[in-house]
Amino acid sequence: MTLLILGGTGTLGRQIVRKALEDGFQVRCIVRNKKTANFLREWGAELVYGDLTLPESLPLSFQGVTAVIDASTTRPEDDAKILDVDWYGKLMLIEMAKQVKIKRFIFFSIVNAAAYSVISLMHQKASIEKVLANSGVPYTIFQCAGFYQALINQYAIPILEGKTVWQTSERTPISYIDTQDAASFCLKSLSLSETQNKSFFLGGAQAWGSGEIISLCERLCGQKAQIKSISIPFLNLLRQLTGFFEWTYKISERLAFVQLLQDDQDFLKSTQENAKVFKIQPNDLLSLESYLREYFEMMLVTLENLDVDSQKKQKDLLL
Ligand SMILES: NC(=O)c1ccc[n+]([C@@H]2O[C@H](COP(=O)([O-])OP(=O)(O)OC[C@H]3O[C@@H](n4cnc5c(N)ncnc54)[C@H](OP(=O)(O)O)[C@@H]3O)[C@@H](O)[C@H]2O)c1
């Protein structure tokens, strides 16, 4: 079975590529830059040039492909427009999947995207979900709220560096998931016929408010956070004034997700339902505490070694 993976260099995509190769799949990745994607080739994937903003660069890579896994999205730092990557690019992928009769198209979306069509990325995600569902291509959609990996830039690093972290004043718990676990759900869905033509919320076993994540980080790294609070109505006002979703990337990814969550969102129920379908129990998922503990332990050892090195250099200079 040959998998065609988009977004293989991304946070989630690289875990999907790694696990797919471990599981014995043939993996072909569409990449924009073969040099920066070389690590995927070293792992055993085939690299093919392609860019979602250049639809003519995509068709050749579909030859001999059984399933498509699309974990790509516009990079916030890119000049490329969300419309080109997350709408026109994806339309082309679905069209090609239809033409070559792909057995499964896996698409990663964002939780509650349909409810927030004023936000450009949400609008494209929800629209592509609809196009895919009506395309006749067998599909599975995973709707995520966020990955653990995003919390490192948002909370862990600023706390370690004594910089400001943002806390939302309301308690809006979010069910994040580790990208390795998300990759496991994704690949398992390929062998489960009951996941065909279905959408699943993909989250961890527990939902977290920003204050709780900050306290957890403080406890694990032994440092006090510099906290600034921001209210949800203020966030809404800010979004209305700017009119774009993209601004949130510059402040914090999480602040955007806060708006996407309904108060009655029952993450735990979805996770338990997934456990039945995928036979992956909530207890088998990496907990946020374990993930962050491992990160801080590694960082604290690195910082200690750096300190020892710089003390040794100073001593050598004095001798
Ligand atoms: N991050 C989250 O917390 C979160 C939350 C909910 C849903 N999701 C969804 O989960 C999926 C994976 O997210 P992620 O955070 O892992 O993404 P990411 O780390 O930002 O990676 C984006 C990937 O898309 C590729 N890409 C960007 N523009 C492209 C183009 N024009 N042509 C071809 N490839 C292009 C990038 O390639 P380059 O390396 O060349 O830039 C990269 O591999 C996305 O669909 C995202 O919307 C993510």
mmCIF file of N, CA, C and O in Angstrom, residues 116-201:
data_model
loop_
_atom_site.group_PDB
_atom_site.id
_atom_site.type_symbol
_atom_site.label_atom_id
_atom_site.label_comp_id
_atom_site.label_asym_id
_atom_site.label_seq_id
_atom_site.Cartn_x
_atom_site.Cartn_y
_atom_site.Cartn_z
ATOM 1 N N TYR A 116 -17.356 28.758 12.772
ATOM 2 C CA TYR A 116 -16.571 29.999 12.782
ATOM 3 C C TYR A 116 -16.127 30.410 11.380
ATOM 4 O O TYR A 116 -14.950 30.643 11.125
ATOM 5 N N SER A 117 -17.119 30.501 10.489
ATOM 6 C CA SER A 117 -16.774 30.772 9.090
ATOM 7 C C SER A 117 -16.248 32.189 8.888
ATOM 8 O O SER A 117 -15.708 32.499 7.825
ATOM 9 N N VAL A 118 -16.387 33.052 9.904
ATOM 10 C CA VAL A 118 -15.818 34.405 9.756
ATOM 11 C C VAL A 118 -14.287 34.352 9.796
ATOM 12 O O VAL A 118 -13.607 35.280 9.378
ATOM 13 N N ILE A 119 -13.780 33.263 10.339
ATOM 14 C CA ILE A 119 -12.320 33.121 10.426
ATOM 15 C C ILE A 119 -11.855 32.366 9.179
ATOM 16 O O ILE A 119 -12.297 31.242 8.934
ATOM 17 N N SER A 120 -10.977 32.986 8.422
ATOM 18 C CA SER A 120 -10.624 32.464 7.107
ATOM 19 C C SER A 120 -10.218 30.987 7.113
ATOM 20 O O SER A 120 -10.757 30.182 6.351
ATOM 21 N N LEU A 121 -9.274 30.618 7.965
ATOM 22 C CA LEU A 121 -8.802 29.223 7.966
ATOM 23 C C LEU A 121 -9.927 28.253 8.329
ATOM 24 O O LEU A 121 -10.071 27.188 7.722
ATOM 25 N N MET A 122 -10.757 28.668 9.301
ATOM 26 C CA MET A 122 -11.892 27.816 9.707
ATOM 27 C C MET A 122 -12.842 27.621 8.530
ATOM 28 O O MET A 122 -13.347 26.540 8.289
ATOM 29 N N HIS A 123 -13.071 28.710 7.822
ATOM 30 C CA HIS A 123 -13.987 28.662 6.682
ATOM 31 C C HIS A 123 -13.481 27.671 5.632
ATOM 32 O O HIS A 123 -14.245 26.841 5.124
ATOM 33 N N GLN A 124 -12.179 27.751 5.313
ATOM 34 C CA GLN A 124 -11.620 26.834 4.296
ATOM 35 C C GLN A 124 -11.684 25.393 4.784
ATOM 36 O O GLN A 124 -12.010 24.484 4.023
ATOM 37 N N LYS A 125 -11.371 25.180 6.065
ATOM 38 C CA LYS A 125 -11.389 23.811 6.612
ATOM 39 C C LYS A 125 -12.806 23.233 6.518
ATOM 40 O O LYS A 125 -12.991 22.108 6.049
ATOM 41 N N ALA A 126 -13.791 24.019 6.972
ATOM 42 C CA ALA A 126 -15.179 23.527 6.962
ATOM 43 C C ALA A 126 -15.638 23.283 5.524
ATOM 44 O O ALA A 126 -16.320 22.293 5.244
ATOM 45 N N SER A 127 -15.246 24.162 4.608
ATOM 46 C CA SER A 127 -15.676 24.014 3.215
ATOM 47 C C SER A 127 -15.046 22.771 2.595
ATOM 48 O O SER A 127 -15.710 22.042 1.855
ATOM 49 N N ILE A 128 -13.785 22.524 2.874
ATOM 50 C CA ILE A 128 -13.124 21.328 2.319
ATOM 51 C C ILE A 128 -13.746 20.062 2.917
ATOM 52 O O ILE A 128 -13.932 19.064 2.218
ATOM 53 N N GLU A 129 -14.113 20.114 4.201
ATOM 54 C CA GLU A 129 -14.796 18.948 4.799
ATOM 55 C C GLU A 129 -16.034 18.613 3.973
ATOM 56 O O GLU A 129 -16.314 17.455 3.671
ATOM 57 N N LYS A 130 -16.789 19.667 3.601
ATOM 58 C CA LYS A 130 -18.029 19.466 2.829
ATOM 59 C C LYS A 130 -17.721 18.916 1.443
ATOM 60 O O LYS A 130 -18.357 17.973 0.985
ATOM 61 N N VAL A 131 -16.744 19.523 0.760
ATOM 62 C CA VAL A 131 -16.387 19.088 -0.597
ATOM 63 C C VAL A 131 -15.978 17.611 -0.561
ATOM 64 O O VAL A 131 -16.414 16.817 -1.394
ATOM 65 N N LEU A 132 -15.160 17.271 0.420
ATOM 66 C CA LEU A 132 -14.666 15.894 0.528
ATOM 67 C C LEU A 132 -15.826 14.923 0.758
ATOM 68 O O LEU A 132 -15.919 13.876 0.109
ATOM 69 N N ALA A 133 -16.721 15.311 1.667
ATOM 70 C CA ALA A 133 -17.850 14.426 1.998
ATOM 71 C C ALA A 133 -18.750 14.194 0.778
ATOM 72 O O ALA A 133 -19.381 13.152 0.666
ATOM 73 N N ASN A 134 -18.803 15.183 -0.131
ATOM 74 C CA ASN A 134 -19.668 15.053 -1.306
ATOM 75 C C ASN A 134 -18.920 14.597 -2.554
ATOM 76 O O ASN A 134 -19.497 14.556 -3.642
ATOM 77 N N SER A 135 -17.628 14.296 -2.409
ATOM 78 C CA SER A 135 -16.811 14.025 -3.600
ATOM 79 C C SER A 135 -16.949 12.603 -4.123
ATOM 80 O O SER A 135 -16.569 12.315 -5.260
ATOM 81 N N GLY A 136 -17.421 11.710 -3.281
ATOM 82 C CA GLY A 136 -17.456 10.299 -3.679
ATOM 83 C C GLY A 136 -16.143 9.598 -3.357
ATOM 84 O O GLY A 136 -16.031 8.381 -3.493
ATOM 85 N N VAL A 137 -15.126 10.353 -2.922
ATOM 86 C CA VAL A 137 -13.852 9.741 -2.508
ATOM 87 C C VAL A 137 -14.033 9.226 -1.074
ATOM 88 O O VAL A 137 -14.481 9.976 -0.209
ATOM 89 N N PRO A 138 -13.697 7.945 -0.809
ATOM 90 C CA PRO A 138 -13.807 7.456 0.574
ATOM 91 C C PRO A 138 -12.888 8.285 1.484
ATOM 92 O O PRO A 138 -11.726 8.494 1.150
ATOM 93 N N TYR A 139 -13.414 8.780 2.584
ATOM 94 C CA TYR A 139 -12.630 9.724 3.396
ATOM 95 C C TYR A 139 -12.725 9.422 4.889
ATOM 96 O O TYR A 139 -13.624 8.707 5.335
ATOM 97 N N THR A 140 -11.776 10.007 5.641
ATOM 98 C CA THR A 140 -11.870 10.087 7.108
ATOM 99 C C THR A 140 -11.383 11.485 7.474
ATOM 100 O O THR A 140 -10.343 11.930 6.973
ATOM 101 N N ILE A 141 -12.154 12.160 8.314
ATOM 102 C CA ILE A 141 -11.749 13.510 8.734
ATOM 103 C C ILE A 141 -11.441 13.492 10.229
ATOM 104 O O ILE A 141 -12.225 12.946 11.018
ATOM 105 N N PHE A 142 -10.302 14.064 10.594
ATOM 106 C CA PHE A 142 -9.962 14.216 12.011
ATOM 107 C C PHE A 142 -10.003 15.700 12.359
ATOM 108 O O PHE A 142 -9.305 16.509 11.743
ATOM 109 N N GLN A 143 -10.836 16.019 13.343
ATOM 110 C CA GLN A 143 -10.939 17.426 13.775
ATOM 111 C C GLN A 143 -10.166 17.569 15.087
ATOM 112 O O GLN A 143 -10.484 16.894 16.059
ATOM 113 N N CYS A 144 -9.156 18.419 15.080
ATOM 114 C CA CYS A 144 -8.304 18.554 16.280
ATOM 115 C C CYS A 144 -8.497 19.932 16.911
ATOM 116 O O CYS A 144 -8.855 20.895 16.234
ATOM 117 N N ALA A 145 -8.204 19.999 18.221
ATOM 118 C CA ALA A 145 -8.224 21.299 18.903
ATOM 119 C C ALA A 145 -6.808 21.838 19.057
ATOM 120 O O ALA A 145 -6.597 23.048 19.105
ATOM 121 N N GLY A 146 -5.840 20.956 19.161
ATOM 122 C CA GLY A 146 -4.454 21.414 19.301
ATOM 123 C C GLY A 146 -3.543 20.268 19.687
ATOM 124 O O GLY A 146 -4.004 19.246 20.190
ATOM 125 N N PHE A 147 -2.252 20.473 19.419
ATOM 126 C CA PHE A 147 -1.257 19.437 19.734
ATOM 127 C C PHE A 147 -0.403 19.880 20.922
ATOM 128 O O PHE A 147 -0.129 21.062 21.091
ATOM 129 N N TYR A 148 0.081 18.906 21.713
ATOM 130 C CA TYR A 148 0.957 19.222 22.859
ATOM 131 C C TYR A 148 2.144 20.066 22.400
ATOM 132 O O TYR A 148 2.585 20.963 23.099
ATOM 133 N N GLN A 149 2.667 19.718 21.203
ATOM 134 C CA GLN A 149 3.890 20.352 20.719
ATOM 135 C C GLN A 149 3.735 21.869 20.637
ATOM 136 O O GLN A 149 4.694 22.606 20.862
ATOM 137 N N ALA A 150 2.506 22.351 20.360
ATOM 138 C CA ALA A 150 2.286 23.796 20.242
ATOM 139 C C ALA A 150 2.407 24.486 21.603
ATOM 140 O O ALA A 150 2.630 25.698 21.685
ATOM 141 N N LEU A 151 2.264 23.703 22.688
ATOM 142 C CA LEU A 151 2.289 24.306 24.026
ATOM 143 C C LEU A 151 3.708 24.674 24.475
ATOM 144 O O LEU A 151 3.880 25.432 25.413
ATOM 145 N N ILE A 152 4.689 24.125 23.772
ATOM 146 C CA ILE A 152 6.083 24.419 24.147
ATOM 147 C C ILE A 152 6.383 25.902 23.883
ATOM 148 O O ILE A 152 6.854 26.615 24.768
ATOM 149 N N ASN A 153 6.050 26.375 22.675
ATOM 150 C CA ASN A 153 6.303 27.787 22.350
ATOM 151 C C ASN A 153 5.390 28.714 23.129
ATOM 152 O O ASN A 153 5.734 29.851 23.429
ATOM 153 N N GLN A 154 4.204 28.194 23.400
ATOM 154 C CA GLN A 154 3.200 29.042 24.022
ATOM 155 C C GLN A 154 3.413 29.238 25.521
ATOM 156 O O GLN A 154 3.221 30.328 26.034
ATOM 157 N N TYR A 155 3.798 28.168 26.198
ATOM 158 C CA TYR A 155 3.934 28.236 27.655
ATOM 159 C C TYR A 155 5.340 27.868 28.151
ATOM 160 O O TYR A 155 5.936 28.616 28.922
ATOM 161 N N ALA A 156 5.844 26.686 27.731
ATOM 162 C CA ALA A 156 7.059 26.148 28.351
ATOM 163 C C ALA A 156 8.255 27.090 28.165
ATOM 164 O O ALA A 156 8.926 27.444 29.139
ATOM 165 N N ILE A 157 8.496 27.513 26.905
ATOM 166 C CA ILE A 157 9.679 28.350 26.654
ATOM 167 C C ILE A 157 9.548 29.724 27.327
ATOM 168 O O ILE A 157 10.456 30.145 28.053
ATOM 169 N N PRO A 158 8.390 30.428 27.149
ATOM 170 C CA PRO A 158 8.287 31.728 27.837
ATOM 171 C C PRO A 158 8.464 31.616 29.360
ATOM 172 O O PRO A 158 9.096 32.480 29.967
ATOM 173 N N ILE A 159 7.964 30.548 29.960
ATOM 174 C CA ILE A 159 8.113 30.413 31.420
ATOM 175 C C ILE A 159 9.591 30.201 31.761
ATOM 176 O O ILE A 159 10.123 30.850 32.673
ATOM 177 N N LEU A 160 10.278 29.347 31.004
ATOM 178 C CA LEU A 160 11.710 29.109 31.264
ATOM 179 C C LEU A 160 12.516 30.395 31.076
ATOM 180 O O LEU A 160 13.481 30.646 31.783
ATOM 181 N N GLU A 161 12.096 31.222 30.093
ATOM 182 C CA GLU A 161 12.856 32.446 29.795
ATOM 183 C C GLU A 161 12.377 33.655 30.587
ATOM 184 O O GLU A 161 12.832 34.766 30.367
ATOM 185 N N GLY A 162 11.410 33.455 31.471
ATOM 186 C CA GLY A 162 10.897 34.559 32.294
ATOM 187 C C GLY A 162 10.083 35.557 31.492
ATOM 188 O O GLY A 162 9.974 36.735 31.864
ATOM 189 N N LYS A 163 9.545 35.130 30.352
ATOM 190 C CA LYS A 163 8.732 36.041 29.521
ATOM 191 C C LYS A 163 7.254 35.866 29.842
ATOM 192 O O LYS A 163 6.856 34.906 30.501
ATOM 193 N N THR A 164 6.438 36.780 29.307
ATOM 194 C CA THR A 164 5.001 36.764 29.602
ATOM 195 C C THR A 164 4.300 35.573 28.960
ATOM 196 O O THR A 164 4.554 35.249 27.810
ATOM 197 N N VAL A 165 3.403 34.956 29.728
ATOM 198 C CA VAL A 165 2.499 33.972 29.129
ATOM 199 C C VAL A 165 1.072 34.502 29.288
ATOM 200 O O VAL A 165 0.746 35.178 30.257
ATOM 201 N N TRP A 166 0.245 34.173 28.286
ATOM 202 C CA TRP A 166 -1.120 34.687 28.283
ATOM 203 C C TRP A 166 -2.074 33.656 28.851
ATOM 204 O O TRP A 166 -2.045 32.492 28.475
ATOM 205 N N GLN A 167 -2.927 34.165 29.751
ATOM 206 C CA GLN A 167 -3.920 33.273 30.335
ATOM 207 C C GLN A 167 -5.298 33.842 30.029
ATOM 208 O O GLN A 167 -5.532 35.033 30.191
ATOM 209 N N THR A 168 -6.195 32.979 29.551
ATOM 210 C CA THR A 168 -7.546 33.465 29.273
ATOM 211 C C THR A 168 -8.326 33.470 30.583
ATOM 212 O O THR A 168 -8.207 32.540 31.375
ATOM 213 N N SER A 169 -9.102 34.531 30.783
ATOM 214 C CA SER A 169 -9.733 34.716 32.094
ATOM 215 C C SER A 169 -10.797 33.657 32.372
ATOM 216 O O SER A 169 -10.959 33.206 33.478
ATOM 217 N N GLU A 170 -11.530 33.233 31.333
ATOM 218 C CA GLU A 170 -12.506 32.177 31.544
ATOM 219 C C GLU A 170 -11.802 30.834 31.486
ATOM 220 O O GLU A 170 -10.781 30.699 30.822
ATOM 221 N N ARG A 171 -12.421 29.865 32.152
ATOM 222 C CA ARG A 171 -11.825 28.538 32.069
ATOM 223 C C ARG A 171 -12.386 27.841 30.829
ATOM 224 O O ARG A 171 -13.533 27.451 30.791
ATOM 225 N N THR A 172 -11.597 27.782 29.798
ATOM 226 C CA THR A 172 -12.040 27.130 28.569
ATOM 227 C C THR A 172 -11.144 25.923 28.348
ATOM 228 O O THR A 172 -10.094 26.034 27.730
ATOM 229 N N PRO A 173 -11.534 24.791 28.884
ATOM 230 C CA PRO A 173 -10.624 23.648 28.772
ATOM 231 C C PRO A 173 -10.514 23.135 27.342
ATOM 232 O O PRO A 173 -11.500 23.111 26.611
ATOM 233 N N ILE A 174 -9.311 22.773 26.975
ATOM 234 C CA ILE A 174 -9.051 22.280 25.619
ATOM 235 C C ILE A 174 -8.420 20.895 25.718
ATOM 236 O O ILE A 174 -7.530 20.663 26.522
ATOM 237 N N SER A 175 -8.891 20.002 24.865
ATOM 238 C CA SER A 175 -8.348 18.647 24.868
ATOM 239 C C SER A 175 -7.269 18.539 23.796
ATOM 240 O O SER A 175 -7.572 18.369 22.623
ATOM 241 N N TYR A 176 -6.025 18.711 24.220
ATOM 242 C CA TYR A 176 -4.886 18.601 23.300
ATOM 243 C C TYR A 176 -4.499 17.134 23.151
ATOM 244 O O TYR A 176 -4.844 16.308 23.982
ATOM 245 N N ILE A 177 -3.721 16.857 22.112
ATOM 246 C CA ILE A 177 -3.247 15.482 21.911
ATOM 247 C C ILE A 177 -1.796 15.517 21.427
ATOM 248 O O ILE A 177 -1.380 16.478 20.757
ATOM 249 N N ASP A 178 -1.046 14.482 21.786
ATOM 250 C CA ASP A 178 0.325 14.359 21.307
ATOM 251 C C ASP A 178 0.288 13.961 19.825
ATOM 252 O O ASP A 178 -0.557 13.146 19.427
ATOM 253 N N THR A 179 1.199 14.499 19.029
ATOM 254 C CA THR A 179 1.152 14.206 17.584
ATOM 255 C C THR A 179 1.438 12.727 17.292
ATOM 256 O O THR A 179 0.968 12.205 16.283
ATOM 257 N N GLN A 180 2.205 12.055 18.171
ATOM 258 C CA GLN A 180 2.462 10.617 17.925
ATOM 259 C C GLN A 180 1.167 9.823 18.090
ATOM 260 O O GLN A 180 0.903 8.876 17.347
ATOM 261 N N ASP A 181 0.357 10.227 19.071
ATOM 262 C CA ASP A 181 -0.934 9.542 19.252
ATOM 263 C C ASP A 181 -1.870 9.871 18.085
ATOM 264 O O ASP A 181 -2.590 9.001 17.593
ATOM 265 N N ALA A 182 -1.851 11.129 17.647
ATOM 266 C CA ALA A 182 -2.705 11.513 16.505
ATOM 267 C C ALA A 182 -2.313 10.696 15.271
ATOM 268 O O ALA A 182 -3.173 10.237 14.515
ATOM 269 N N ALA A 183 -0.997 10.483 15.095
ATOM 270 C CA ALA A 183 -0.517 9.688 13.956
ATOM 271 C C ALA A 183 -1.026 8.245 14.067
ATOM 272 O O ALA A 183 -1.398 7.635 13.057
ATOM 273 N N SER A 184 -1.067 7.711 15.279
ATOM 274 C CA SER A 184 -1.554 6.328 15.462
ATOM 275 C C SER A 184 -3.022 6.215 15.051
ATOM 276 O O SER A 184 -3.403 5.277 14.363
ATOM 277 N N PHE A 185 -3.854 7.180 15.475
ATOM 278 C CA PHE A 185 -5.281 7.166 15.084
ATOM 279 C C PHE A 185 -5.391 7.218 13.562
ATOM 280 O O PHE A 185 -6.165 6.494 12.949
ATOM 281 N N CYS A 186 -4.610 8.109 12.980
ATOM 282 C CA CYS A 186 -4.676 8.334 11.539
ATOM 283 C C CYS A 186 -4.368 7.038 10.778
ATOM 284 O O CYS A 186 -5.137 6.623 9.905
ATOM 285 N N LEU A 187 -3.269 6.381 11.136
ATOM 286 C CA LEU A 187 -2.874 5.177 10.380
ATOM 287 C C LEU A 187 -3.804 4.010 10.681
ATOM 288 O O LEU A 187 -4.085 3.198 9.807
ATOM 289 N N LYS A 188 -4.299 3.946 11.914
ATOM 290 C CA LYS A 188 -5.204 2.849 12.244
ATOM 291 C C LYS A 188 -6.493 2.949 11.437
ATOM 292 O O LYS A 188 -7.077 1.940 11.047
ATOM 293 N N SER A 189 -6.911 4.175 11.157
ATOM 294 C CA SER A 189 -8.177 4.358 10.434
ATOM 295 C C SER A 189 -8.142 3.694 9.048
ATOM 296 O O SER A 189 -9.168 3.294 8.516
ATOM 297 N N LEU A 190 -6.935 3.549 8.493
ATOM 298 C CA LEU A 190 -6.826 2.956 7.149
ATOM 299 C C LEU A 190 -7.283 1.500 7.122
ATOM 300 O O LEU A 190 -7.747 1.004 6.102
ATOM 301 N N SER A 191 -7.157 0.826 8.267
ATOM 302 C CA SER A 191 -7.519 -0.597 8.276
ATOM 303 C C SER A 191 -8.900 -0.825 8.905
ATOM 304 O O SER A 191 -9.321 -1.958 9.077
ATOM 305 N N LEU A 192 -9.593 0.256 9.250
ATOM 306 C CA LEU A 192 -10.901 0.102 9.894
ATOM 307 C C LEU A 192 -11.994 0.620 8.955
ATOM 308 O O LEU A 192 -12.120 1.836 8.757
ATOM 309 N N SER A 193 -12.795 -0.299 8.424
ATOM 310 C CA SER A 193 -13.808 0.123 7.454
ATOM 311 C C SER A 193 -14.851 1.037 8.116
ATOM 312 O O SER A 193 -15.437 1.897 7.465
ATOM 313 N N GLU A 194 -15.058 0.879 9.431
ATOM 314 C CA GLU A 194 -16.059 1.713 10.113
ATOM 315 C C GLU A 194 -15.625 3.170 10.257
ATOM 316 O O GLU A 194 -16.407 4.015 10.690
ATOM 317 N N THR A 195 -14.371 3.474 9.908
ATOM 318 C CA THR A 195 -13.931 4.879 9.970
ATOM 319 C C THR A 195 -14.111 5.569 8.609
ATOM 320 O O THR A 195 -13.846 6.758 8.483
ATOM 321 N N GLN A 196 -14.536 4.780 7.612
ATOM 322 C CA GLN A 196 -14.696 5.361 6.269
ATOM 323 C C GLN A 196 -15.916 6.289 6.221
ATOM 324 O O GLN A 196 -16.974 5.975 6.757
ATOM 325 N N ASN A 197 -15.730 7.428 5.581
ATOM 326 C CA ASN A 197 -16.774 8.438 5.425
ATOM 327 C C ASN A 197 -17.306 8.935 6.770
ATOM 328 O O ASN A 197 -18.501 9.177 6.944
ATOM 329 N N LYS A 198 -16.393 9.078 7.733
ATOM 330 C CA LYS A 198 -16.756 9.570 9.071
ATOM 331 C C LYS A 198 -15.788 10.665 9.504
ATOM 332 O O LYS A 198 -14.657 10.744 9.033
ATOM 333 N N SER A 199 -16.275 11.490 10.451
ATOM 334 C CA SER A 199 -15.421 12.519 11.064
ATOM 335 C C SER A 199 -15.250 12.198 12.537
ATOM 336 O O SER A 199 -16.196 11.746 13.181
ATOM 337 N N PHE A 200 -14.059 12.436 13.048
ATOM 338 C CA PHE A 200 -13.780 12.156 14.458
ATOM 339 C C PHE A 200 -13.101 13.353 15.094
ATOM 340 O O PHE A 200 -12.195 13.934 14.478
ATOM 341 N N PHE A 201 -13.518 13.674 16.329
ATOM 342 C CA PHE A 201 -12.744 14.660 17.090
ATOM 343 C C PHE A 201 -11.531 13.934 17.645
ATOM 344 O O PHE A 201 -11.658 12.826 18.173
#
